PDB file of C-alpha atoms in Angstrom:
ATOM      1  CA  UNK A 274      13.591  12.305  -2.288  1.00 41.00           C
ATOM      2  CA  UNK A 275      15.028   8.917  -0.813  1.00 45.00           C
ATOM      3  CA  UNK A 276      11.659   7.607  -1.382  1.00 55.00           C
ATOM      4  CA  UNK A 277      11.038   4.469  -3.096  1.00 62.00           C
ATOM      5  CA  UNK A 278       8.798   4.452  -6.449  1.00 83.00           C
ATOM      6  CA  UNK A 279       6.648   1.719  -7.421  1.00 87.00           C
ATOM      7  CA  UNK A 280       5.683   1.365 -11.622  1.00 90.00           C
ATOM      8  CA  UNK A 281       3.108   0.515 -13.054  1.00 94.00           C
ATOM      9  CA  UNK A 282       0.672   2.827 -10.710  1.00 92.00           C
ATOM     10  CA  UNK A 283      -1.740   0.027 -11.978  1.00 95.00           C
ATOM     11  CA  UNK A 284      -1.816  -3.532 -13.187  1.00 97.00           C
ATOM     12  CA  UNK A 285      -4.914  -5.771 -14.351  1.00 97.00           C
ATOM     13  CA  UNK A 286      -4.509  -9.046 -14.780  1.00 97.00           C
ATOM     14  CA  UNK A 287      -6.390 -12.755 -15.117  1.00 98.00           C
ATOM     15  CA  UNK A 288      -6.290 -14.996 -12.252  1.00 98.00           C
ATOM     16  CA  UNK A 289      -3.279 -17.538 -12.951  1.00 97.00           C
ATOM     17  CA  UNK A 290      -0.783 -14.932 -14.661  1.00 98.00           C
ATOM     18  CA  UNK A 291       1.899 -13.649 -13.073  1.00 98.00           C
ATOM     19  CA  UNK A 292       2.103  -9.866 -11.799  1.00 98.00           C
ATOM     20  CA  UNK A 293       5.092  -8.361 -12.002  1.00 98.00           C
ATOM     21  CA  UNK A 294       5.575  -4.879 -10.167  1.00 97.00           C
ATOM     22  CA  UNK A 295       9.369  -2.619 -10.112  1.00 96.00           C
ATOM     23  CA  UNK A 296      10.620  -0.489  -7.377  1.00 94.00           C
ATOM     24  CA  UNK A 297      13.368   1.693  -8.025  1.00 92.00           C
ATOM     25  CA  UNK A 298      14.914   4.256  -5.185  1.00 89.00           C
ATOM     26  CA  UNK A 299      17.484   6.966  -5.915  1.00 87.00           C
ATOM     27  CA  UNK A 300      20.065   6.571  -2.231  1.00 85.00           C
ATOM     28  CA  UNK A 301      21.830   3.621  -0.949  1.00 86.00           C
ATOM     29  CA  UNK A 302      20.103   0.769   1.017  1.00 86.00           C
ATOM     30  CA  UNK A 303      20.873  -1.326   3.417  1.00 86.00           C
ATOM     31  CA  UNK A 304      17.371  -3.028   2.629  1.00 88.00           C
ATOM     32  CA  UNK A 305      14.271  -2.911   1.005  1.00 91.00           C
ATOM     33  CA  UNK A 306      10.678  -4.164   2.000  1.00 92.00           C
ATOM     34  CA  UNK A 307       7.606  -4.744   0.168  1.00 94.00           C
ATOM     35  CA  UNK A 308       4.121  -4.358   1.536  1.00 95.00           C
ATOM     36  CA  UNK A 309       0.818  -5.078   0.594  1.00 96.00           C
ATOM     37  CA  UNK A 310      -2.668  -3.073   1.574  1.00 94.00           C
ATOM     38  CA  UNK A 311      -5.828  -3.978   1.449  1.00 92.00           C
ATOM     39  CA  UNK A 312      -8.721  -1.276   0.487  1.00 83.00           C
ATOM     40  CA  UNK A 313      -8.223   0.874   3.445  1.00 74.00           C
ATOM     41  CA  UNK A 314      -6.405  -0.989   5.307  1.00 81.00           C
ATOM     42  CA  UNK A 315      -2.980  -1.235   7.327  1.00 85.00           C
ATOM     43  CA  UNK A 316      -0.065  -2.436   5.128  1.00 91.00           C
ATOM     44  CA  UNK A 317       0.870  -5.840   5.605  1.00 93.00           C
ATOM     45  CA  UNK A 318       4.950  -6.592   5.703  1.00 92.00           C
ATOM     46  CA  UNK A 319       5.471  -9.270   2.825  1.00 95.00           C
ATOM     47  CA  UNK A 320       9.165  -9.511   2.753  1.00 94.00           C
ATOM     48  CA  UNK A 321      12.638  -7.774   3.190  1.00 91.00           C
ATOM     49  CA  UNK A 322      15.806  -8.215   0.819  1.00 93.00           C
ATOM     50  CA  UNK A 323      18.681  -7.175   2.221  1.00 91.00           C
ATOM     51  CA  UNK A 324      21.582  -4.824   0.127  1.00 91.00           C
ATOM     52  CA  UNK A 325      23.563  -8.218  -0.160  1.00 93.00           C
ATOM     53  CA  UNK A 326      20.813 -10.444  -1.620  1.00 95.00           C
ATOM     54  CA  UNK A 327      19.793 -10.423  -4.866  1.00 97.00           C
ATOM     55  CA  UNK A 328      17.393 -12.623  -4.815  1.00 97.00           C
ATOM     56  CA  UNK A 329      14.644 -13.805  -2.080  1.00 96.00           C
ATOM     57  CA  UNK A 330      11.321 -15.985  -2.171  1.00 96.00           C
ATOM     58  CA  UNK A 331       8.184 -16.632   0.114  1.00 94.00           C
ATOM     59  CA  UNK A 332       5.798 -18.642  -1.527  1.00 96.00           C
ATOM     60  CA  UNK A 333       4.267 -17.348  -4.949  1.00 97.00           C
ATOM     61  CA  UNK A 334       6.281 -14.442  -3.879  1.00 97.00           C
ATOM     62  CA  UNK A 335       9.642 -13.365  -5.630  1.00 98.00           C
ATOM     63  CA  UNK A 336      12.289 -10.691  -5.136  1.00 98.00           C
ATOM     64  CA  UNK A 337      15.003  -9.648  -6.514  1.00 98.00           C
ATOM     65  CA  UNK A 338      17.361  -6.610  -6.187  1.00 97.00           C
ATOM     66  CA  UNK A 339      19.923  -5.251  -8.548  1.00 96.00           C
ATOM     67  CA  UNK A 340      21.492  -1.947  -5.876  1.00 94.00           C
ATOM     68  CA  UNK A 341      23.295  -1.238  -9.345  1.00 94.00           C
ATOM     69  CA  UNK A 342      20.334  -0.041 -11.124  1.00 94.00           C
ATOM     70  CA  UNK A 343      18.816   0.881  -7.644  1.00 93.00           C
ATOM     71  CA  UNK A 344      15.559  -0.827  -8.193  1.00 94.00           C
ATOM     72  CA  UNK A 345      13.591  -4.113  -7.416  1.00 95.00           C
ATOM     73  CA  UNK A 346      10.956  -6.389  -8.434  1.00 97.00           C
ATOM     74  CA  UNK A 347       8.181  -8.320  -6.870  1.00 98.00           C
ATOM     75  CA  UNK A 348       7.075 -11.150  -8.665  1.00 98.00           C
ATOM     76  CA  UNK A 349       3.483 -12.894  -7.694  1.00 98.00           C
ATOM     77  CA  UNK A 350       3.598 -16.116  -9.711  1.00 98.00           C
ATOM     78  CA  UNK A 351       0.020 -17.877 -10.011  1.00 98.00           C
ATOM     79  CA  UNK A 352      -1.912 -14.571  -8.895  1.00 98.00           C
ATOM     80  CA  UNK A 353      -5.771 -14.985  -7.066  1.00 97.00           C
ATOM     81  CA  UNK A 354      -8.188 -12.588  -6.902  1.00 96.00           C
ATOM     82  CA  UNK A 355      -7.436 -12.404  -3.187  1.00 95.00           C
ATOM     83  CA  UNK A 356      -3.951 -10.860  -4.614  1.00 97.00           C
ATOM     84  CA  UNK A 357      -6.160  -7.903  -5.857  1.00 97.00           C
ATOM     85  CA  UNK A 358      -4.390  -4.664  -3.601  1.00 96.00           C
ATOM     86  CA  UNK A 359      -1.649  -2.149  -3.640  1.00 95.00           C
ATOM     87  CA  UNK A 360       1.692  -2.913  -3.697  1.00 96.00           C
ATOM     88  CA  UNK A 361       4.411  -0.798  -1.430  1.00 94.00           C
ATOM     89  CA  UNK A 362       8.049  -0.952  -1.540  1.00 93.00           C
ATOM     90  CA  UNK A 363       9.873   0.631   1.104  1.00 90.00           C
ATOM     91  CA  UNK A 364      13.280   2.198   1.817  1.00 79.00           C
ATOM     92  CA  UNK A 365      14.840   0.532   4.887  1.00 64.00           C
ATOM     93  CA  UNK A 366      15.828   3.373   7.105  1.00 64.00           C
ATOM     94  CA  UNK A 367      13.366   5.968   7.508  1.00 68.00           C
ATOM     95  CA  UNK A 368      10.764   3.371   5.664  1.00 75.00           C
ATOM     96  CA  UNK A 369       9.675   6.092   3.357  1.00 81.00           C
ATOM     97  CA  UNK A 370       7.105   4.467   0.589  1.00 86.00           C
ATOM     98  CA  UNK A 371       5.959   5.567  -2.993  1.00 81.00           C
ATOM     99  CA  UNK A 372       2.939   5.986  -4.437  1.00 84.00           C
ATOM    100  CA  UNK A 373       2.442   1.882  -4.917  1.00 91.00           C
ATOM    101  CA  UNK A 374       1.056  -0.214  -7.896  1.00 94.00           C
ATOM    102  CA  UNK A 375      -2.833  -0.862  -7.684  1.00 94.00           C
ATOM    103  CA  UNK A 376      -3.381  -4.974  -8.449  1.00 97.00           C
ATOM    104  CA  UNK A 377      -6.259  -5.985  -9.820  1.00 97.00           C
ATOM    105  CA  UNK A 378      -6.922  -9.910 -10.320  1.00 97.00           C
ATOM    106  CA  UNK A 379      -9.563 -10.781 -12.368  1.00 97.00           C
ATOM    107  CA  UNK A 380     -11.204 -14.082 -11.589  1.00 92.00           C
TER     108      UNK A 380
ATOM    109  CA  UNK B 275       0.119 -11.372  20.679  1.00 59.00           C
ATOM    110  CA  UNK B 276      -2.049  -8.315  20.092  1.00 75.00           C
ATOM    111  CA  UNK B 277      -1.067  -6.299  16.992  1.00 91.00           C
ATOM    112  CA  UNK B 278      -0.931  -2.770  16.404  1.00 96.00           C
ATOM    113  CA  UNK B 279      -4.073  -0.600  17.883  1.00 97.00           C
ATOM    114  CA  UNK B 280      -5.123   2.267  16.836  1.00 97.00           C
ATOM    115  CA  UNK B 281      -7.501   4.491  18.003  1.00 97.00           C
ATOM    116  CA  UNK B 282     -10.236   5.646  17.044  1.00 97.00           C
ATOM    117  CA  UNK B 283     -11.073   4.174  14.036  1.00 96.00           C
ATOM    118  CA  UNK B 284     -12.769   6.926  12.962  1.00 97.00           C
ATOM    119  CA  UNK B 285     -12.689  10.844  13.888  1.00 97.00           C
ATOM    120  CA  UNK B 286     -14.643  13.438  12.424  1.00 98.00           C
ATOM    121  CA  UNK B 287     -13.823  16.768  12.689  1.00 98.00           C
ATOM    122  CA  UNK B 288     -14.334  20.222  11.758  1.00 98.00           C
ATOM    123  CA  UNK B 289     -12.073  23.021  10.527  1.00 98.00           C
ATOM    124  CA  UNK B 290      -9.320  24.455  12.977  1.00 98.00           C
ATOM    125  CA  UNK B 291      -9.962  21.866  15.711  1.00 98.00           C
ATOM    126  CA  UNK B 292      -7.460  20.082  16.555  1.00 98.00           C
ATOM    127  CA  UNK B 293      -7.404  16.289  17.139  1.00 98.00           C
ATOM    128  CA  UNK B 294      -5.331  13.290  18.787  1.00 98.00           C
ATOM    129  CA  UNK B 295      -4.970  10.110  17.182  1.00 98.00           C
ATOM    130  CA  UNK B 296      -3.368   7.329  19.215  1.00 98.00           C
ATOM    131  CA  UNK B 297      -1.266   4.020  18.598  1.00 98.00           C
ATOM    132  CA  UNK B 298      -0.491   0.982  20.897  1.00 97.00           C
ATOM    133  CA  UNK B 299       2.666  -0.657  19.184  1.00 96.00           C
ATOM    134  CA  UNK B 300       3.323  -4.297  19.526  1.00 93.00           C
ATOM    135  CA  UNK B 301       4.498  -5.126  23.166  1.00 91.00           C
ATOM    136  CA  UNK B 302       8.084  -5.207  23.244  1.00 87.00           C
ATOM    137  CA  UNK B 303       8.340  -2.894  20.200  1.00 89.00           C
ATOM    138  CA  UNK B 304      10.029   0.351  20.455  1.00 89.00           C
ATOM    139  CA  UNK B 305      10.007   2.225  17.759  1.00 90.00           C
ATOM    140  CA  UNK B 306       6.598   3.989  16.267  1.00 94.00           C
ATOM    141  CA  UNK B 307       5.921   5.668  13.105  1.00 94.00           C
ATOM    142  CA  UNK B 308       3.326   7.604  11.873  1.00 96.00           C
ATOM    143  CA  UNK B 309       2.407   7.973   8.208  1.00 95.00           C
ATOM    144  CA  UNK B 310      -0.936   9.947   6.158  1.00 96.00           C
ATOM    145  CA  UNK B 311      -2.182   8.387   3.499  1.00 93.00           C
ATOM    146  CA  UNK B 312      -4.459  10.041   0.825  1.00 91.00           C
ATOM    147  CA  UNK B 313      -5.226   9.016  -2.552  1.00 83.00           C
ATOM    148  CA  UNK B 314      -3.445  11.807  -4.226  1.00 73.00           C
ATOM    149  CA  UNK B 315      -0.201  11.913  -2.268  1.00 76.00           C
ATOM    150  CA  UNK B 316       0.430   8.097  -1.468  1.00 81.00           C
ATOM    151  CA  UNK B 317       1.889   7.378   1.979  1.00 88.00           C
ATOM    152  CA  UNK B 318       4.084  10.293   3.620  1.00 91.00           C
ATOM    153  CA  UNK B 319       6.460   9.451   6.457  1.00 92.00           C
ATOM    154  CA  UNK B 320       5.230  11.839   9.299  1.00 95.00           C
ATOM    155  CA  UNK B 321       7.958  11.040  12.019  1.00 92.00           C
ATOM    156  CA  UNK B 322       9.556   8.340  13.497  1.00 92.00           C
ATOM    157  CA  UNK B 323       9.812   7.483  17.680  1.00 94.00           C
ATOM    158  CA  UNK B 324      12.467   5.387  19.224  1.00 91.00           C
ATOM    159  CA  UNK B 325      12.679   5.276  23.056  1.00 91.00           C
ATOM    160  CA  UNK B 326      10.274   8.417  23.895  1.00 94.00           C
ATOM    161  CA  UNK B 327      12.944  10.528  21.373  1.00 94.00           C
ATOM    162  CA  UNK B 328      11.675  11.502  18.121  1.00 94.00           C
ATOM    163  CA  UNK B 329      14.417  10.147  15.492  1.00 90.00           C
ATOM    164  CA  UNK B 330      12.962  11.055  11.894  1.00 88.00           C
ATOM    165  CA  UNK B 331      10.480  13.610  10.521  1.00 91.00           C
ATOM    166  CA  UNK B 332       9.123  14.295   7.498  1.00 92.00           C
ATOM    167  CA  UNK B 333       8.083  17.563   5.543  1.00 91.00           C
ATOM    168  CA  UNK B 334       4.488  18.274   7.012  1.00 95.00           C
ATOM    169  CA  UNK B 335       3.855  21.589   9.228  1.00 96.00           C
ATOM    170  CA  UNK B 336       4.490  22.380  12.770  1.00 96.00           C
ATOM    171  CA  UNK B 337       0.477  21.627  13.167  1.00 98.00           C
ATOM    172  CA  UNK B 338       1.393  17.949  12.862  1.00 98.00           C
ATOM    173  CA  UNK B 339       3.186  16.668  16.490  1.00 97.00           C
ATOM    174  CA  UNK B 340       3.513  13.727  18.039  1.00 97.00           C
ATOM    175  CA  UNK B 341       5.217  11.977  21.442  1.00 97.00           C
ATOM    176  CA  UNK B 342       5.983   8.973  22.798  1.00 97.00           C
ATOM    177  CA  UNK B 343       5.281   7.382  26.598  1.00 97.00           C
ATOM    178  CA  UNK B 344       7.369   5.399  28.614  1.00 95.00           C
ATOM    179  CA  UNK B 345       5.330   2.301  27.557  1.00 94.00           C
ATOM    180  CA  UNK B 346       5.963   2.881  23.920  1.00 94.00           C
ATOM    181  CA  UNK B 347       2.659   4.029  23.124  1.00 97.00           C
ATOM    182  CA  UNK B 348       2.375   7.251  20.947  1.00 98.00           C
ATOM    183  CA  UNK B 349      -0.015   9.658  19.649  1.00 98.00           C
ATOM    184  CA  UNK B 350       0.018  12.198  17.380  1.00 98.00           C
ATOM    185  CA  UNK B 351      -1.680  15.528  17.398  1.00 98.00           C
ATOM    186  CA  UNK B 352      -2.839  17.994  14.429  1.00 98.00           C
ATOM    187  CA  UNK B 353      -3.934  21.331  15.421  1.00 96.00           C
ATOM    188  CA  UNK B 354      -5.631  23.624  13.615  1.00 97.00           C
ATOM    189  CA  UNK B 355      -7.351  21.386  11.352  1.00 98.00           C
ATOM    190  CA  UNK B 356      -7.635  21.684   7.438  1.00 98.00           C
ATOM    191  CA  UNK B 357      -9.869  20.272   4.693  1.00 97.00           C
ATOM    192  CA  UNK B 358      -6.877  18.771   3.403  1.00 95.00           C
ATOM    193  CA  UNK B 359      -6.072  17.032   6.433  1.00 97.00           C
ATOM    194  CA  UNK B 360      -8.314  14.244   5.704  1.00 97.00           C
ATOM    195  CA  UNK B 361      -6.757  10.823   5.728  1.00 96.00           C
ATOM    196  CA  UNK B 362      -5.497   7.728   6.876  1.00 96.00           C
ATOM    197  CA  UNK B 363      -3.288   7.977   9.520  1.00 97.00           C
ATOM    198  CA  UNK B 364      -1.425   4.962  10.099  1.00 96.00           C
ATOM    199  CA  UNK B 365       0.942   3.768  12.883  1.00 96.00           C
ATOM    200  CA  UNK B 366       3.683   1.135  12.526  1.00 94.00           C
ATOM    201  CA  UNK B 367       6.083  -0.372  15.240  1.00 92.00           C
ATOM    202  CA  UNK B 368       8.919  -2.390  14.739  1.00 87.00           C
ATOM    203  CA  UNK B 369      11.449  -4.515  17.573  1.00 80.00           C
ATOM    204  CA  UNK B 370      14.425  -2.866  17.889  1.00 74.00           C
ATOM    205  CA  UNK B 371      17.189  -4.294  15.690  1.00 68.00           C
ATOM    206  CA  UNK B 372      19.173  -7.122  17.600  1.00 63.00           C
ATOM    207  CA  UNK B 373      22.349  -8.810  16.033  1.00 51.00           C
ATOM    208  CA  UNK B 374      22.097  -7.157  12.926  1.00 52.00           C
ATOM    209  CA  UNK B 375      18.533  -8.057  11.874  1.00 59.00           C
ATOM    210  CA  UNK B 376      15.910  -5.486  10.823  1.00 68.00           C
ATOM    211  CA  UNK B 377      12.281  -7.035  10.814  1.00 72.00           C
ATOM    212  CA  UNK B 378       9.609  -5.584   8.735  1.00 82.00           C
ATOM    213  CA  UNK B 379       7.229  -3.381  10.252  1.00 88.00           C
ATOM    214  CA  UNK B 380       3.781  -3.795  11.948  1.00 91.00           C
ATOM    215  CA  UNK B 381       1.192  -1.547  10.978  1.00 94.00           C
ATOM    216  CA  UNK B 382      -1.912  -0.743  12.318  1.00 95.00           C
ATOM    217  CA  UNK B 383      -5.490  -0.365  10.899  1.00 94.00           C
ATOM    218  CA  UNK B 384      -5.221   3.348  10.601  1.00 95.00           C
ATOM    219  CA  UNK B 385      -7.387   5.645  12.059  1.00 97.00           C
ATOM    220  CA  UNK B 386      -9.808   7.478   9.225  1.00 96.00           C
ATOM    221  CA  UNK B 387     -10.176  11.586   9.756  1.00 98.00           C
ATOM    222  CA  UNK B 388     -12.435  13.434   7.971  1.00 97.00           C
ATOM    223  CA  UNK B 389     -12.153  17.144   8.368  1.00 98.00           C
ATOM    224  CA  UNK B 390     -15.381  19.261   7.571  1.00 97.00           C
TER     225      UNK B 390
END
């Protein structure tokens, strides 16, 4: 499976930590994007780390990528209840996504 | 500028009808994806259009096609419906790549099937 796989499946937390949430895929990238969905909702694109980046931020938002290990983490620093949703990495070619981590943010 | 549309929102059918979901990409954007979403399987890639041509497919059945117009738009068909056909079906365009960018996707709401 190229897919990419998202651990935990599911993370509780208290409004103000951080969450932190890992991706790792098994093929070479040329990137990898992280999306976020609402409760029955479309996915919404968050951000996209390219194979030569190891790092990238938007906002609260932090990503890194290590293409050694084959894996990446999004980082949600000051979390809000309006955080609370799933969490999608995605493969760059094909955009093939795993099963995502469930957020919940506790007020 | 308009987003993703999908339509309908919501489609019930019954058992071995068949249905056809459709999805309005982004104006401008070329490529289209399709992708079923249920709570035990997470989000499978169903195929991929670029330029009316179908690029990418995933592992689903022959019951599951799809097509792409002229204008970019695309629908996908399943025939032969199943209980376990019951999903979100989402749709997701994207600009073609230019100078060696790749933007994120676009998705759309998803259109909600329920099979009886």
């Amino acid at each position: 499976s190229q897919q990419g796989e998202e651990d935990p499946q599911a993370l509780s937390i208290q409004e103000g930590e951080n969450a932190t949430m890992n991706c790792s895929y098994k093929t070479s990238i040329n990137n990898l994007q992280w999306y976020r969905q609402n409760s029955g909702r479309g996915l919404v694109h968050l951000i996209l780390i390219r194979s030569n980046e190891r790092e990238k931020h938007s906002g609260r938002l932090r990503v890194t990528l290590d293409t050694s290990k084959k894996s990446s983490s999004l980082l949600i620093t000051a979390s809000r209840a309006a955080d609370t949703a799933s969490y999608f990495c995605a493969r760059g070619e094909g955009m093939r996504f795993g099963a995502g981590t469930r957020l919940t943010v506790k007020p | 500028k308009a987003g993703v549309t999908q339509t309908p929102r919501y489609l019930i059918k019954t058992r071995g009808q068949q249905v056809t979901l459709s999805c309005s990409p982004i104006s401008g954007h070329r490529s289209v994806s399709w992708y079923q979403q249920t709570p035990g399987q997470g989000l499978q890639f169903l195929f991929e259009y670029f330029s009316e041509t179908q690029r990418n497919k995933g592992n689903f059945p022959g019951r599951f096609s799809g097509r792409q117009f002229s204008n970019s738009r695309s629908e996908m068909n399943v025939s032969t419906l199943e209980l376990g056909d019951s999903a979100l079906y989402l749709c997701a365009s994207s600009p073609p790549p230019g100078q060696g960018r790749v933007h994120g996707y676009t998705f759309g709401s998803g259109t909600r099937l329920t099979v009886v």
